[in-house]
Each structure stands twice: as structure tokens, then as C-alpha cells.
XYZ file of C-alpha atoms in Angstrom:
125
model
C 61.100 121.225 124.997
C 62.796 117.847 124.613
C 65.326 116.378 127.006
C 67.591 113.373 126.898
C 66.397 110.138 128.484
C 68.725 110.701 131.436
C 66.600 113.713 132.456
C 63.423 111.664 133.005
C 63.714 111.443 136.774
C 61.669 112.287 139.852
C 64.306 114.965 140.618
C 63.483 116.688 137.331
C 59.819 116.970 138.245
C 60.582 118.063 141.816
C 63.205 120.636 140.835
C 61.535 122.021 137.708
C 58.102 122.385 139.269
C 55.589 124.052 136.955
C 58.381 124.839 134.476
C 58.786 121.142 133.767
C 55.227 120.776 132.482
C 55.171 119.557 128.900
C 58.863 118.619 128.702
C 59.234 115.473 126.573
C 61.681 112.599 126.836
C 62.548 109.524 124.787
C 62.062 106.505 127.032
C 62.641 102.758 127.043
C 59.850 102.190 129.540
C 56.410 103.328 130.580
C 56.161 103.763 134.363
C 52.382 103.233 134.105
C 52.605 99.903 132.249
C 50.325 97.188 133.599
C 51.944 93.965 132.377
C 52.749 91.432 135.092
C 56.558 91.385 134.616
C 56.787 95.158 134.966
C 54.498 95.276 138.012
C 56.503 92.531 139.752
C 59.800 94.308 138.978
C 58.400 97.666 140.084
C 57.068 96.269 143.391
C 60.324 94.455 144.166
C 62.357 97.544 143.284
C 60.271 99.846 145.489
C 60.384 97.318 148.354
C 64.184 97.112 148.139
C 65.151 100.721 147.361
C 62.155 102.771 148.511
C 61.847 104.678 145.212
C 60.273 104.040 141.831
C 62.556 102.539 139.182
C 63.793 104.825 136.425
C 65.342 104.388 132.998
C 68.703 103.403 134.523
C 67.206 100.542 136.494
C 65.335 99.304 133.404
C 68.540 99.420 131.315
C 70.477 97.652 134.070
C 67.852 94.920 134.434
C 67.721 94.336 130.685
C 71.529 94.274 130.397
C 71.878 91.676 133.153
C 69.036 89.643 131.643
C 70.709 89.593 128.214
C 74.086 88.712 129.759
C 72.578 85.918 131.857
C 70.689 84.539 128.853
C 73.860 84.489 126.763
C 75.922 82.889 129.557
C 73.317 80.185 130.233
C 73.519 79.134 126.593
C 77.284 78.609 126.618
C 79.159 75.434 127.414
C 82.152 77.546 128.479
C 81.777 81.193 129.518
C 85.172 82.333 128.204
C 85.589 85.649 126.391
C 85.689 84.215 122.886
C 82.499 82.177 123.451
C 80.671 85.225 124.819
C 81.876 87.377 121.905
C 80.770 84.727 119.392
C 77.341 84.435 121.021
C 76.883 88.201 121.006
C 77.998 88.272 117.357
C 74.831 86.500 116.254
C 71.663 88.484 115.616
C 69.231 87.726 118.445
C 66.050 89.024 120.023
C 65.669 89.223 123.787
C 62.502 89.938 125.705
C 63.347 92.883 127.926
C 61.373 94.153 130.857
C 58.917 96.072 128.681
C 60.178 95.790 125.113
C 61.804 93.310 122.781
C 65.506 94.024 122.338
C 66.752 93.076 118.867
C 70.544 92.858 118.678
C 72.485 92.784 115.425
C 75.696 90.918 114.569
C 77.799 93.681 116.139
C 75.935 93.378 119.451
C 74.181 96.720 119.010
C 70.628 96.904 120.309
C 67.944 98.640 118.270
C 65.064 98.850 120.704
C 62.086 101.093 120.222
C 61.488 104.210 122.247
C 58.389 105.819 123.666
C 57.862 109.528 124.038
C 56.966 110.571 127.561
C 56.068 114.021 128.846
C 55.498 115.712 132.169
C 51.830 116.348 132.783
C 50.341 117.393 136.121
C 53.650 116.646 137.847
C 54.091 113.101 136.550
C 55.339 111.294 133.468
C 52.804 110.116 130.919
C 53.082 108.401 127.562
C 52.482 110.606 124.525
C 50.161 108.770 122.120
């Protein structure tokens, strides 16, 4: 059984119980990653909100990071300057993955496959 990324939440595991075992999800992050940026983000997130970050928090962080990076590079942050900057192919280093953006501003990031195993999410090799 495959689900959309939006279904990869702690609520899914809690509510599905044993019936959630083996369900797979596309994901933009690995909750068990060990790189320093992820661990710092995860610790700060848990300290502030009291729960583990999910796909929505990773997407939000990456979106704000890209926006801030674009704005810092502009002499004037008006709409036309932002649109022009986003209209250039670029690569941004996201929280766990590189985010390549094309000339239309569309991101083409890679996805992982995660599954529920023993009541937690794990990366499928």
C-alpha cells in the first residue's frame, strides 16, 4: 500500500496501529538522518513544539530558506526583482537534499521511499 506524502505522520502510525505496517510513502526527508544540519533543526523543533518535525516542517523550512537566499541576493526586494531571480535556474541546499529549480521556479527534488516498520518510519533501500 502506498500513500501520499501528507499521510506520513505520527497520527497515521498511532491511528492505523498494526494495519499501518508496511505502508509506503514518498518523502523529502529521512527522520533518522544523522547529518549535523538535520540534527540541529530536529532538536530545535522538538524543543520549541514538543513533537518531531514532519514533511510539512521540512517543506516550510526549505521554502523560507530559498526565499531568504533569493532576497539576500537582491539590491531591491520588489516583485519584479524576485520574479527575475526565481526565473534563473538555481540549486539550493535544503535541509536534507539539494533543491534544483528550473527557469519557471519549479523544484525537482529527489524523493525517498519510507515505510512503516515496527511502528516507526524507516527508509526503504
